[in-house]
Amino acid sequence: MSRSGNEPGPAGAPVRLAVVGNPENRRTTLFTDAVRAAGLPAPRVVPWERVLRDGGAGFAADETVRLDSPGEHPGVDRLLRDVPDPTRVEGSARWYARFTEAVRGLRGGVRLDDPGELAVLFDKRRCHAVLDAADIPVPRSPTSGPDAVPVTGWDDVRTVMREHRMPRLFVKLAHGSSASGVLAVEASGSGRIRATTSVELTPDKSLFNSLKVRRYERERDIAAIVDALAPDGLHLEHWLPKASQRGRAADLRVVVVAGRATHAVVRTSTAPMTNLHLGGARGDLDAVRDAVGAAGGSWADVLAVCERAAACFPRTLCVGVDLLPAVGWRRFAVGEVNAFGDLLPRLTGLPGSGAEGLDTYAAQVAAVLRRAPDRPHPYHQHRTGTTHVSA
């Protein structure tokens, strides 16, 4: 949690909430519902469109301010990326620059999202480096950390694959989200290349996000996509073979609220990307717990990995951690930490999390109400001790 001046509100003062979001978006309405269900007045909603047009917004000293995703709004997307069609892939670097500038333009209030930490969370290269420096298990990446290599196009990706012995890797937009612009690239022993992605390459070389996952097997098509994305910044990661559930690749989204892993969902897919909007499906969490135990592991230790990752961002109340289980369910790595990773409608809290019976939004409201007013950053106390690395 952060605040202008990093000072909490006065002890005993009634909680007043505000949210910066898109007013009609389901994220904002779900959070509003949770606030009202807690017996509080509905939060004041400040539209992202207004924040971007006005260059910021101000909040009263006793307002607790939550930021929500600016996505799923064509007008906001145009202000952030300057693209005429919201399904276009390009423009993520411009989105990042304008989004972080808008966040810095918010003044006053008790903040549940820290501007500096958001800037790291929305840069996969910086986020990976922070996690790695904190000894959080992450996929190997040559594009993060002090020895990061530049990637200016497909030729650089090919060089990385060869020199870093990475025949299978993910190419990601540094500032992308929801699998936008992600390519799962693999090279055969004979040197043939193929890529799996949701990017649609049109005959005029334009790039569009699609709900259909497709495979490209001509290297010139893959090169055209990567070369078009490279100006926005690229992050490369080793493609870890993932555990499976019922013959489908599986990973987990774990929501961490106030330092505790409160919600988890298994995502499965026949494609390398498990995002639910790309045809992924929810898996069986009880079966995952059983598999971890059968492999000699501890479910509590699995959740502790997510809590340690979240603890790298102690001034941000809630994050969604993408956890990648290795084949055999014995080892886990953190793929990403998402600032707006809490959209899991109707999912209630994990047993023993303190969020039983609460959805992700109600759990965050409960954490705000529990906040000790004399402690500026009370949120990240997890199972294995707090880990924090400055961004």
Short mmCIF file of C-alpha atoms in Angstrom, two decimals:
data_model
loop_
_atom_site.label_atom_id
_atom_site.label_comp_id
_atom_site.label_asym_id
_atom_site.label_seq_id
_atom_site.Cartn_x
_atom_site.Cartn_y
_atom_site.Cartn_z
CA MET A 1 0.00 0.00 0.00
CA SER A 2 1.23 3.50 -0.71
CA ARG A 3 -0.01 6.97 -0.11
CA SER A 4 1.00 10.49 -0.99
CA GLY A 5 3.71 10.91 1.61
CA ASN A 6 3.35 7.23 2.59
CA GLU A 7 1.22 8.11 5.61
CA PRO A 8 -1.96 6.23 6.51
CA GLY A 9 -5.27 7.91 7.24
CA PRO A 10 -6.28 8.96 10.75
CA ALA A 11 -7.08 6.16 13.19
CA GLY A 12 -10.77 5.40 13.44
CA ALA A 13 -11.72 7.44 10.39
CA PRO A 14 -14.45 5.89 8.23
CA VAL A 15 -13.16 4.20 5.09
CA ARG A 16 -13.93 6.03 1.87
CA LEU A 17 -12.98 4.23 -1.31
CA ALA A 18 -12.31 5.49 -4.80
CA VAL A 19 -11.45 3.50 -7.91
CA VAL A 20 -9.81 4.61 -11.13
CA GLY A 21 -11.37 2.41 -13.79
CA ASN A 22 -13.74 2.18 -16.70
CA PRO A 23 -17.17 2.79 -15.11
CA GLU A 24 -19.18 0.19 -17.03
CA ASN A 25 -16.47 -2.46 -16.99
CA ARG A 26 -17.13 -5.67 -15.09
CA ARG A 27 -13.99 -5.16 -13.00
CA THR A 28 -15.27 -1.87 -11.65
CA THR A 29 -18.78 -3.17 -11.09
CA LEU A 30 -17.55 -6.28 -9.29
CA PHE A 31 -15.39 -4.18 -6.99
CA THR A 32 -18.28 -1.80 -6.37
CA ASP A 33 -20.52 -4.74 -5.48
CA ALA A 34 -17.91 -5.98 -2.99
CA VAL A 35 -17.63 -2.56 -1.36
CA ARG A 36 -21.39 -2.29 -0.95
CA ALA A 37 -21.62 -5.86 0.38
CA ALA A 38 -19.15 -4.86 3.10
CA GLY A 39 -21.58 -2.17 4.26
CA LEU A 40 -19.57 0.73 2.84
CA PRO A 41 -20.74 3.51 0.54
CA ALA A 42 -20.14 2.80 -3.14
CA PRO A 43 -16.67 3.92 -4.21
CA ARG A 44 -16.21 7.11 -6.18
CA VAL A 45 -15.36 6.03 -9.72
CA VAL A 46 -12.87 8.16 -11.62
CA PRO A 47 -12.84 7.16 -15.32
CA TRP A 48 -9.52 6.40 -16.96
CA GLU A 49 -10.69 8.41 -19.97
CA ARG A 50 -10.93 11.53 -17.80
CA VAL A 51 -7.57 10.86 -16.13
CA LEU A 52 -5.86 10.53 -19.50
CA ARG A 53 -7.50 13.61 -20.99
CA ASP A 54 -6.88 15.76 -17.89
CA GLY A 55 -3.36 14.54 -17.20
CA GLY A 56 -4.20 13.15 -13.77
CA ALA A 57 -6.72 13.38 -10.94
CA GLY A 58 -6.80 14.39 -7.29
CA PHE A 59 -8.08 12.50 -4.24
CA ALA A 60 -8.94 13.55 -0.71
CA ALA A 61 -6.50 12.62 2.06
CA ASP A 62 -8.99 10.15 3.55
CA GLU A 63 -9.84 8.38 0.27
CA THR A 64 -8.41 4.90 -0.23
CA VAL A 65 -7.66 4.66 -3.94
CA ARG A 66 -7.65 1.49 -6.03
CA LEU A 67 -6.51 1.38 -9.65
CA ASP A 68 -8.13 -1.05 -12.02
CA SER A 69 -7.29 -2.10 -15.54
CA PRO A 70 -7.81 0.49 -18.29
CA GLY A 71 -8.51 -2.32 -20.75
CA GLU A 72 -11.66 -3.29 -22.64
CA HIS A 73 -12.52 0.33 -23.52
CA PRO A 74 -11.91 1.43 -27.14
CA GLY A 75 -11.71 5.13 -26.30
CA VAL A 76 -9.19 4.59 -23.52
CA ASP A 77 -7.20 2.27 -25.76
CA ARG A 78 -7.00 4.96 -28.45
CA LEU A 79 -5.74 7.48 -25.90
CA LEU A 80 -3.08 5.06 -24.71
CA ARG A 81 -1.91 3.50 -28.00
CA ASP A 82 -3.03 5.78 -30.85
CA VAL A 83 -4.29 2.85 -32.91
CA PRO A 84 -7.60 2.99 -34.79
CA ASP A 85 -8.52 -0.65 -34.12
CA PRO A 86 -8.31 -2.07 -30.58
CA THR A 87 -7.53 -5.53 -31.99
CA ARG A 88 -4.22 -4.29 -33.43
CA VAL A 89 -1.21 -5.63 -31.57
CA GLU A 90 1.23 -2.77 -32.06
CA GLY A 91 1.61 0.23 -29.75
CA SER A 92 2.33 -1.41 -26.40
CA ALA A 93 5.41 0.75 -25.72
CA ARG A 94 3.29 3.88 -26.22
CA TRP A 95 0.61 2.32 -23.98
CA TYR A 96 3.20 1.76 -21.25
CA ALA A 97 4.61 5.27 -21.41
CA ARG A 98 1.21 6.93 -21.28
CA PHE A 99 -0.20 4.58 -18.64
CA THR A 100 2.70 5.06 -16.23
CA GLU A 101 2.61 8.82 -16.82
CA ALA A 102 -1.11 8.85 -16.00
CA VAL A 103 -0.51 6.87 -12.81
CA ARG A 104 2.13 9.37 -11.75
CA GLY A 105 -0.43 12.13 -12.34
CA LEU A 106 -2.75 10.81 -9.60
CA ARG A 107 -2.44 12.96 -6.50
CA GLY A 108 -3.35 12.38 -2.86
CA GLY A 109 -5.30 9.61 -1.19
CA VAL A 110 -4.19 6.35 0.39
CA ARG A 111 -2.99 4.24 -2.53
CA LEU A 112 -3.44 0.51 -2.92
CA ASP A 113 -1.18 0.41 -6.00
CA ASP A 114 2.31 1.90 -6.00
CA PRO A 115 3.33 3.85 -9.14
CA GLY A 116 6.91 2.60 -9.12
CA GLU A 117 5.87 -1.00 -8.63
CA LEU A 118 3.27 -0.76 -11.39
CA ALA A 119 6.00 0.46 -13.73
CA VAL A 120 7.97 -2.72 -12.97
CA LEU A 121 4.96 -5.04 -13.14
CA PHE A 122 4.12 -3.77 -16.62
CA ASP A 123 7.65 -4.34 -17.91
CA LYS A 124 8.28 -8.09 -18.15
CA ARG A 125 12.03 -7.58 -18.38
CA ARG A 126 12.24 -5.52 -15.19
CA CYS A 127 9.76 -7.73 -13.35
CA HIS A 128 11.72 -10.86 -14.25
CA ALA A 129 14.95 -9.25 -13.04
CA VAL A 130 13.40 -8.28 -9.70
CA LEU A 131 12.06 -11.79 -9.14
CA ASP A 132 15.34 -13.41 -10.14
CA ALA A 133 17.32 -11.14 -7.81
CA ALA A 134 15.01 -12.18 -4.96
CA ASP A 135 15.73 -15.87 -5.65
CA ILE A 136 12.22 -16.50 -6.91
CA PRO A 137 12.31 -19.41 -9.39
CA VAL A 138 11.71 -18.01 -12.88
CA PRO A 139 12.30 -19.28 -16.43
CA ARG A 140 15.76 -18.48 -17.76
CA SER A 141 15.77 -15.20 -19.70
CA PRO A 142 18.59 -13.47 -21.60
CA THR A 143 16.64 -10.19 -21.86
CA SER A 144 16.47 -9.26 -18.16
CA GLY A 145 19.03 -8.38 -15.52
CA PRO A 146 22.39 -6.61 -15.78
CA ASP A 147 23.58 -8.68 -18.75
CA ALA A 148 20.38 -8.36 -20.77
CA VAL A 149 20.82 -8.69 -24.51
CA PRO A 150 18.98 -6.32 -26.88
CA VAL A 151 16.39 -7.74 -29.23
CA THR A 152 15.78 -5.60 -32.29
CA GLY A 153 14.20 -8.22 -34.50
CA TRP A 154 14.04 -11.83 -35.61
CA ASP A 155 17.77 -12.10 -36.32
CA ASP A 156 18.46 -11.37 -32.65
CA VAL A 157 15.94 -14.00 -31.56
CA ARG A 158 17.67 -16.56 -33.76
CA THR A 159 21.02 -15.58 -32.26
CA VAL A 160 19.66 -16.01 -28.73
CA MET A 161 18.24 -19.41 -29.58
CA ARG A 162 21.63 -20.54 -30.84
CA GLU A 163 24.04 -18.89 -28.39
CA HIS A 164 21.93 -19.46 -25.27
CA ARG A 165 20.92 -22.98 -26.28
CA MET A 166 17.23 -22.19 -26.20
CA PRO A 167 15.59 -24.15 -29.05
CA ARG A 168 12.19 -23.55 -27.43
CA LEU A 169 11.35 -20.11 -26.10
CA PHE A 170 8.59 -17.59 -25.64
CA VAL A 171 8.79 -14.24 -27.37
CA LYS A 172 6.70 -11.71 -25.44
CA LEU A 173 5.94 -8.04 -25.74
CA ALA A 174 7.73 -6.38 -22.83
CA HIS A 175 4.58 -4.40 -22.02
CA GLY A 176 1.96 -6.85 -23.27
CA SER A 177 -0.93 -8.45 -21.42
CA SER A 178 -3.52 -11.18 -22.00
CA ALA A 179 -1.09 -13.05 -24.27
CA SER A 180 -1.12 -10.19 -26.78
CA GLY A 181 1.84 -10.61 -29.13
CA VAL A 182 3.12 -13.79 -27.45
CA LEU A 183 4.79 -16.39 -29.67
CA ALA A 184 5.84 -19.86 -28.54
CA VAL A 185 8.77 -20.56 -30.85
CA GLU A 186 10.51 -23.89 -31.33
CA ALA A 187 13.29 -25.10 -33.58
CA SER A 188 13.69 -28.71 -34.67
CA GLY A 189 17.01 -30.50 -34.82
CA SER A 190 17.09 -29.85 -38.56
CA GLY A 191 16.64 -26.13 -37.98
CA ARG A 192 13.00 -25.83 -39.03
CA ILE A 193 11.11 -23.15 -37.10
CA ARG A 194 7.50 -22.96 -36.07
CA ALA A 195 5.59 -20.58 -33.81
CA THR A 196 2.27 -20.85 -32.01
CA THR A 197 0.50 -17.55 -31.31
CA SER A 198 -2.81 -15.71 -31.29
CA VAL A 199 -1.35 -13.05 -33.60
CA GLU A 200 -2.97 -12.88 -37.02
CA LEU A 201 -0.60 -11.70 -39.75
CA THR A 202 -2.53 -10.14 -42.64
CA PRO A 203 -1.30 -10.02 -46.26
CA ASP A 204 -0.28 -6.37 -45.79
CA LYS A 205 1.84 -7.40 -42.74
CA SER A 206 -0.51 -5.84 -40.17
CA LEU A 207 -0.86 -7.65 -36.85
CA PHE A 208 -4.13 -8.34 -35.08
CA ASN A 209 -5.01 -10.10 -31.84
CA SER A 210 -7.26 -13.06 -32.48
CA LEU A 211 -9.20 -15.45 -30.28
CA LYS A 212 -7.89 -18.23 -32.50
CA VAL A 213 -4.51 -19.75 -31.69
CA ARG A 214 -2.67 -20.46 -34.95
CA ARG A 215 0.62 -22.02 -35.99
CA TYR A 216 3.12 -20.47 -38.39
CA GLU A 217 5.65 -22.77 -40.03
CA ARG A 218 7.22 -20.45 -42.59
CA GLU A 219 10.16 -18.64 -41.04
CA ARG A 220 9.56 -15.53 -43.12
CA ASP A 221 6.08 -15.16 -41.56
CA ILE A 222 7.47 -15.58 -38.04
CA ALA A 223 10.22 -13.09 -38.82
CA ALA A 224 7.67 -10.58 -40.14
CA ILE A 225 5.68 -10.78 -36.88
CA VAL A 226 8.72 -10.47 -34.62
CA ASP A 227 10.23 -7.63 -36.65
CA ALA A 228 6.94 -5.71 -36.44
CA LEU A 229 6.72 -6.22 -32.68
CA ALA A 230 10.35 -5.49 -31.85
CA PRO A 231 10.09 -1.67 -31.75
CA ASP A 232 7.70 -2.02 -28.79
CA GLY A 233 10.29 -4.04 -26.84
CA LEU A 234 10.60 -7.82 -26.54
CA HIS A 235 11.24 -10.21 -23.66
CA LEU A 236 12.50 -13.75 -24.28
CA GLU A 237 12.05 -16.67 -21.89
CA HIS A 238 12.99 -20.33 -21.91
CA TRP A 239 9.92 -22.43 -22.69
CA LEU A 240 9.62 -24.72 -19.68
CA PRO A 241 7.89 -28.05 -20.27
CA LYS A 242 4.77 -27.84 -18.11
CA ALA A 243 2.91 -30.46 -16.14
CA SER A 244 -0.33 -31.69 -17.60
CA GLN A 245 -3.81 -32.47 -16.40
CA ARG A 246 -5.97 -34.87 -18.43
CA GLY A 247 -3.61 -34.54 -21.36
CA ARG A 248 -3.65 -30.73 -21.40
CA ALA A 249 -0.81 -28.38 -20.43
CA ALA A 250 -1.56 -26.80 -17.05
CA ASP A 251 -0.54 -23.79 -15.02
CA LEU A 252 -2.05 -21.76 -12.19
CA ARG A 253 -3.17 -18.20 -11.58
CA VAL A 254 -2.78 -17.49 -7.88
CA VAL A 255 -4.13 -14.24 -6.45
CA VAL A 256 -2.20 -12.81 -3.52
CA VAL A 257 -4.01 -10.25 -1.36
CA ALA A 258 -2.28 -8.49 1.52
CA GLY A 259 0.60 -10.93 1.34
CA ARG A 260 -1.51 -14.10 1.45
CA ALA A 261 -2.39 -16.42 -1.40
CA THR A 262 -6.18 -16.23 -1.28
CA HIS A 263 -7.47 -17.61 -4.59
CA ALA A 264 -6.18 -20.06 -7.18
CA VAL A 265 -7.41 -21.41 -10.47
CA VAL A 266 -5.92 -24.08 -12.71
CA ARG A 267 -5.76 -23.20 -16.39
CA THR A 268 -5.39 -25.96 -18.98
CA SER A 269 -4.99 -25.90 -22.73
CA THR A 270 -3.88 -27.88 -25.74
CA ALA A 271 -1.87 -24.78 -26.77
CA PRO A 272 1.24 -23.35 -25.07
CA MET A 273 -0.80 -20.32 -23.88
CA THR A 274 -3.39 -21.29 -21.27
CA ASN A 275 -5.30 -17.98 -21.19
CA LEU A 276 -9.00 -18.71 -20.79
CA HIS A 277 -10.02 -16.27 -23.54
CA LEU A 278 -7.87 -18.26 -26.00
CA GLY A 279 -9.74 -21.48 -25.45
CA GLY A 280 -8.14 -22.50 -22.17
CA ALA A 281 -10.34 -24.16 -19.57
CA ARG A 282 -10.37 -24.26 -15.81
CA GLY A 283 -8.86 -27.43 -14.41
CA ASP A 284 -9.22 -29.35 -11.16
CA LEU A 285 -7.46 -27.65 -8.24
CA ASP A 286 -7.99 -30.62 -5.90
CA ALA A 287 -6.23 -32.82 -8.44
CA VAL A 288 -3.28 -30.39 -8.48
CA ARG A 289 -3.02 -30.54 -4.68
CA ASP A 290 -3.08 -34.33 -4.87
CA ALA A 291 -0.42 -34.38 -7.60
CA VAL A 292 1.86 -32.10 -5.60
CA GLY A 293 1.48 -34.32 -2.53
CA ALA A 294 2.06 -37.50 -4.54
CA ALA A 295 5.27 -35.97 -5.89
CA GLY A 296 6.48 -35.40 -2.32
CA GLY A 297 5.74 -31.69 -2.26
CA SER A 298 3.68 -29.40 -0.07
CA TRP A 299 0.76 -27.30 -1.30
CA ALA A 300 1.67 -24.70 1.35
CA ASP A 301 5.15 -24.45 -0.17
CA VAL A 302 3.63 -23.95 -3.62
CA LEU A 303 1.55 -21.04 -2.34
CA ALA A 304 4.60 -19.68 -0.51
CA VAL A 305 6.39 -19.26 -3.85
CA CYS A 306 3.55 -16.98 -4.99
CA GLU A 307 3.61 -15.05 -1.74
CA ARG A 308 7.35 -14.51 -2.02
CA ALA A 309 6.86 -13.19 -5.55
CA ALA A 310 4.13 -10.82 -4.37
CA ALA A 311 6.34 -9.67 -1.50
CA CYS A 312 8.71 -8.15 -4.05
CA PHE A 313 5.93 -5.55 -4.50
CA PRO A 314 5.00 -4.71 -0.89
CA ARG A 315 3.20 -1.44 -1.70
CA THR A 316 0.70 -3.13 -4.01
CA LEU A 317 -2.26 -4.73 -2.25
CA CYS A 318 -3.14 -7.41 -4.81
CA VAL A 319 -1.35 -9.21 -7.64
CA GLY A 320 -2.03 -12.27 -9.74
CA VAL A 321 0.89 -14.69 -10.00
CA ASP A 322 1.18 -17.03 -12.98
CA LEU A 323 2.77 -20.19 -11.62
CA LEU A 324 4.28 -22.75 -14.00
CA PRO A 325 4.47 -26.36 -12.75
CA ALA A 326 7.23 -28.48 -14.22
CA VAL A 327 6.51 -31.96 -15.49
CA GLY A 328 5.96 -34.19 -12.47
CA TRP A 329 4.54 -31.43 -10.24
CA ARG A 330 7.73 -31.28 -8.14
CA ARG A 331 9.08 -27.87 -9.18
CA PHE A 332 7.40 -24.54 -9.91
CA ALA A 333 8.48 -21.29 -11.52
CA VAL A 334 6.85 -17.88 -11.63
CA GLY A 335 6.03 -16.91 -15.19
CA GLU A 336 4.62 -13.44 -14.53
CA VAL A 337 3.24 -11.21 -11.79
CA ASN A 338 0.14 -9.31 -12.94
CA ALA A 339 -0.99 -6.02 -11.45
CA PHE A 340 -4.58 -6.60 -12.59
CA GLY A 341 -4.69 -10.36 -12.24
CA ASP A 342 -7.76 -10.62 -9.99
CA LEU A 343 -10.57 -11.04 -12.53
CA LEU A 344 -11.79 -14.48 -11.47
CA PRO A 345 -15.57 -14.06 -11.14
CA ARG A 346 -17.40 -16.22 -8.61
CA LEU A 347 -14.20 -17.88 -7.37
CA THR A 348 -14.07 -17.96 -3.58
CA GLY A 349 -11.05 -18.08 -1.31
CA LEU A 350 -8.78 -21.01 -0.58
CA PRO A 351 -9.26 -22.97 2.67
CA GLY A 352 -7.12 -21.45 5.40
CA SER A 353 -6.50 -18.24 3.46
CA GLY A 354 -8.79 -16.04 5.52
CA ALA A 355 -10.78 -15.35 2.36
CA GLU A 356 -13.09 -18.35 2.52
CA GLY A 357 -16.44 -17.44 0.99
CA LEU A 358 -15.07 -14.21 -0.48
CA ASP A 359 -14.33 -13.48 -4.12
CA THR A 360 -11.10 -11.67 -5.05
CA TYR A 361 -12.68 -8.24 -4.74
CA ALA A 362 -14.33 -8.90 -1.38
CA ALA A 363 -11.00 -10.22 -0.11
CA GLN A 364 -9.34 -6.93 -1.04
CA VAL A 365 -12.05 -4.89 0.66
CA ALA A 366 -11.64 -7.03 3.78
CA ALA A 367 -7.88 -6.41 3.71
CA VAL A 368 -8.44 -2.65 3.53
CA LEU A 369 -10.78 -2.81 6.50
CA ARG A 370 -8.21 -4.82 8.49
CA ARG A 371 -5.43 -2.33 7.80
CA ALA A 372 -3.73 -1.07 10.95
CA PRO A 373 -3.78 2.73 10.61
CA ASP A 374 -0.37 3.21 12.25
CA ARG A 375 1.51 1.02 9.75
CA PRO A 376 2.18 2.44 6.28
CA HIS A 377 2.96 -0.90 4.57
CA PRO A 378 1.26 -3.70 6.50
CA TYR A 379 0.37 -6.08 3.73
CA HIS A 380 3.11 -8.55 2.93
CA GLN A 381 3.56 -11.02 5.77
CA HIS A 382 3.64 -14.49 4.25
CA ARG A 383 4.57 -18.02 5.13
CA THR A 384 8.33 -17.81 4.73
CA GLY A 385 9.34 -14.25 5.59
CA THR A 386 9.17 -11.11 3.50
CA THR A 387 11.37 -10.79 0.42
CA HIS A 388 11.66 -7.37 -1.20
CA VAL A 389 13.90 -6.21 -3.98
CA SER A 390 13.79 -2.60 -5.09
CA ALA A 391 12.69 -2.01 -8.65
#
